[in-house]
Short mmCIF file of C-alpha atoms and ligand atoms in Angstrom, two decimals:
data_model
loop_
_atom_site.label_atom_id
_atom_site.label_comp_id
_atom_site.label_asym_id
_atom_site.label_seq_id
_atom_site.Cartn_x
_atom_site.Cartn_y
_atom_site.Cartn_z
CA UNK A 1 -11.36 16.64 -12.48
CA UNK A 2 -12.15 14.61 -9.54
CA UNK A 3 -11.43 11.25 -8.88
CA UNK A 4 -14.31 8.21 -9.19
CA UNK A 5 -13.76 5.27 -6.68
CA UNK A 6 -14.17 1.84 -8.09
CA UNK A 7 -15.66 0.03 -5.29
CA UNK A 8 -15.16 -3.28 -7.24
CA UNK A 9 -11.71 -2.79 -7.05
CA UNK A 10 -9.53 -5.84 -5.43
CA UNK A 11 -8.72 -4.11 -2.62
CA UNK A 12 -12.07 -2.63 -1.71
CA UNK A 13 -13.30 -6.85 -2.20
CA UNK A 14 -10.46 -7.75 0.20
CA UNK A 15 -11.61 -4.48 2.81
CA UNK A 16 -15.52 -5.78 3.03
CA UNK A 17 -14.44 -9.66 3.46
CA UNK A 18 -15.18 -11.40 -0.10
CA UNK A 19 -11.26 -12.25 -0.92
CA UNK A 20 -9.41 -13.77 1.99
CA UNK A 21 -6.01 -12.32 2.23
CA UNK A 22 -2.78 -12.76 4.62
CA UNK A 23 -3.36 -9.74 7.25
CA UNK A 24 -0.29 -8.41 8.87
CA UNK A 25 -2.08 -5.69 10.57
CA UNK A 26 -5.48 -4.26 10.75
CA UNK A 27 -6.11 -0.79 13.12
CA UNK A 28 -9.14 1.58 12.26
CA UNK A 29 -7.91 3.25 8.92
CA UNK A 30 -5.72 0.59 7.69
CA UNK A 31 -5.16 -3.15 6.57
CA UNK A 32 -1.74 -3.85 5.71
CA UNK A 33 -1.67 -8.00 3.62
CA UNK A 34 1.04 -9.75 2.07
CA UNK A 35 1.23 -9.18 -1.85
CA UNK A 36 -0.01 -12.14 -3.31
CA UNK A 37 2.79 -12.23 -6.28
CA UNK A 38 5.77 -11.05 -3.97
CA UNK A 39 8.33 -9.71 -5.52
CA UNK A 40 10.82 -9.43 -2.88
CA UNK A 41 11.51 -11.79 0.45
CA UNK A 42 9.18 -9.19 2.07
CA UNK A 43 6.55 -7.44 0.12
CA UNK A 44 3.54 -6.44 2.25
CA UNK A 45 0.99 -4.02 0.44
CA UNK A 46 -0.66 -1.67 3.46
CA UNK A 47 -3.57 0.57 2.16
CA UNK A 48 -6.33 3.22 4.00
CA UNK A 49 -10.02 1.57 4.84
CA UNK A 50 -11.15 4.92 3.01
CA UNK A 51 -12.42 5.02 -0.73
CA UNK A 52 -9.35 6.89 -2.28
CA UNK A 53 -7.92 5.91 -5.66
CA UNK A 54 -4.05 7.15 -5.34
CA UNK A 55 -1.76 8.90 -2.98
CA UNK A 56 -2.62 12.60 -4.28
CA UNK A 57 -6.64 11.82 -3.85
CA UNK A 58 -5.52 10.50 -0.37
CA UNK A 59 -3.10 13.51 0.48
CA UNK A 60 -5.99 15.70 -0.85
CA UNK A 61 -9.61 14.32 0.37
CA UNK A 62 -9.01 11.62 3.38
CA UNK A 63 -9.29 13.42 7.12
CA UNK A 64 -6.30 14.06 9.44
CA UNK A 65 -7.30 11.32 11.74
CA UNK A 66 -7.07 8.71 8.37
CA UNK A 67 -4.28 10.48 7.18
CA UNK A 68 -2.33 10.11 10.53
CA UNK A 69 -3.61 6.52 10.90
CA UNK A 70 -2.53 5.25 7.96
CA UNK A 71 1.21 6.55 8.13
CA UNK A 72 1.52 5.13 11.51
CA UNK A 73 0.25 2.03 10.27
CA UNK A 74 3.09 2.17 7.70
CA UNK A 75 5.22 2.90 10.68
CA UNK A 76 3.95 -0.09 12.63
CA UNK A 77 4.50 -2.21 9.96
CA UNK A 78 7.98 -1.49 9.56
CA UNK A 79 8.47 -2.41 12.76
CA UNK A 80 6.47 -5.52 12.64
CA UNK A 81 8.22 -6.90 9.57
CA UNK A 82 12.03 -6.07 11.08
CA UNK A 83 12.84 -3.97 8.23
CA UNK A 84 13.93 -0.40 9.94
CA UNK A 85 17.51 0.46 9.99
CA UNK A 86 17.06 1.74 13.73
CA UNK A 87 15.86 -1.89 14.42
CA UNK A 88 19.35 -3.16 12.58
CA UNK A 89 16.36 -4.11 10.15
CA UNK A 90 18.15 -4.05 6.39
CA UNK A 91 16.01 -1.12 5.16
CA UNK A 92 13.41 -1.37 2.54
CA UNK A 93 11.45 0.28 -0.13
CA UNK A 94 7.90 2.12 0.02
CA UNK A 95 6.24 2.30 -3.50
CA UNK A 96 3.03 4.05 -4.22
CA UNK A 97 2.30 3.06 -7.83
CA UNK A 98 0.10 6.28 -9.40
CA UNK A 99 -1.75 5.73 -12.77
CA UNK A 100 -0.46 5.34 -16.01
CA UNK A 101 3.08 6.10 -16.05
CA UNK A 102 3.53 4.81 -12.35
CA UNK A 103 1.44 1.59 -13.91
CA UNK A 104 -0.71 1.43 -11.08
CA UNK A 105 -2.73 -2.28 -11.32
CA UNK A 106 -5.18 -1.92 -8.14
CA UNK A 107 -7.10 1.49 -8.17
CA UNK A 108 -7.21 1.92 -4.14
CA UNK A 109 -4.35 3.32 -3.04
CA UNK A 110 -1.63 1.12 -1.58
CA UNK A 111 1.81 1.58 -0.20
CA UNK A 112 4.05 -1.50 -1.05
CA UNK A 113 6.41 -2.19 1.47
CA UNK A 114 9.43 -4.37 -0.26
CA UNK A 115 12.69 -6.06 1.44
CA UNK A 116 14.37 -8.60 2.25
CA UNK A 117 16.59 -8.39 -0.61
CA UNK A 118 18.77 -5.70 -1.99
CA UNK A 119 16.80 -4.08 -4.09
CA UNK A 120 18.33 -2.29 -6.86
CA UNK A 121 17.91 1.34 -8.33
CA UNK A 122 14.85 2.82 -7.55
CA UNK A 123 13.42 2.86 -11.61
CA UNK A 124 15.25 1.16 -14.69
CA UNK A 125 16.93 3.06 -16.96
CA UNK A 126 15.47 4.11 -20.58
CA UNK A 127 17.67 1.37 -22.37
P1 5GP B 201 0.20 -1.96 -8.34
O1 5GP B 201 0.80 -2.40 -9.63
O2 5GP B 201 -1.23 -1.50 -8.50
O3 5GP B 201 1.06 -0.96 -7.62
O4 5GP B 201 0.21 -3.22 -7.39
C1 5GP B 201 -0.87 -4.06 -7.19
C2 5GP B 201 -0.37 -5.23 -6.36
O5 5GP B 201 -1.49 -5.94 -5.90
C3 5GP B 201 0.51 -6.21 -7.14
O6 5GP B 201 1.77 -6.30 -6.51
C4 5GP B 201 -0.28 -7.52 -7.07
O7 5GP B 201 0.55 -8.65 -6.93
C5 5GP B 201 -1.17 -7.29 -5.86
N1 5GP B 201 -2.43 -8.02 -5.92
C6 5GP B 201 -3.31 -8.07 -6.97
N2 5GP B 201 -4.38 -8.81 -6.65
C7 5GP B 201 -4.20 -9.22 -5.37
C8 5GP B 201 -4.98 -10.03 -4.48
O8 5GP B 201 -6.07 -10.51 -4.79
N3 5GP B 201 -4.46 -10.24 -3.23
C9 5GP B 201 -3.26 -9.71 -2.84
N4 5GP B 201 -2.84 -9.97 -1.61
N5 5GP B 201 -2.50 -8.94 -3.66
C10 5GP B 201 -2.97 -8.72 -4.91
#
């Protein structure tokens, strides 16, 4: 089954201009904002300018050129925000939140970029 893009989605409202958000970078396929309910000193949300729901669609459907400009964008955000250990930066985490069991809020993919604080294990544990 293919994927169908919401183009009402937040994200896609925030892309064409009608929600104002906190830019920390904008190149040709990507616009990486600060997470407007942070949930970590640093938590920066940087997604493609394409119309793809998740990671796999992404991976799957999106070109080379979007698919290499988004990961550098990732890469020059790191290095924007201080975070990479080569930088002495104090590390950080990259979440891509995928559908149900990943409980995925905003269907257009986005790569959260958390630090700032130690963060804890990557998932809880069944209690
Ligand atoms: P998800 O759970 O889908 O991985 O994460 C969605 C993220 O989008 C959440 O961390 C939430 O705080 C953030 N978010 C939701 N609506 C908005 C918005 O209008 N502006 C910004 N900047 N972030 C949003």
């Amino acid at each position: 089954m293919s994927y169908s893009y919401d183009d009402q989605n937040i994200f896609a409202k925030i892309l064409r201009g009608e929600i104002p958000n906190k830019t920390v970078l904008e190149t040709k396929h990507a616009l990486a904002f600060e997470d407007i309910a942070p949930q970590a000193p640093t938590h920066v949300l940087v997604i493609p300018k394409g119309p793809y729901v998740n990671y796999d669609h992404f991976a799957q459907q999106a070109s080379d050129e979007e698919i290499v400009g988004f990961t550098r964008a990732i890469g020059e955000v790191c290095k924007l925000l201080g975070v990479q250990p080569s930088m002495d930066g104090m590390g950080y985490r990259a979440i891509a939140n995928t559908g149900e069991a990943g409980v995925q809020e905003v269907p257009h993919l986005h790569v959260h970029i958390l630090s700032g604080r130690i963060l804890g294990r990557m998932i809880p544990r069944p209690s």
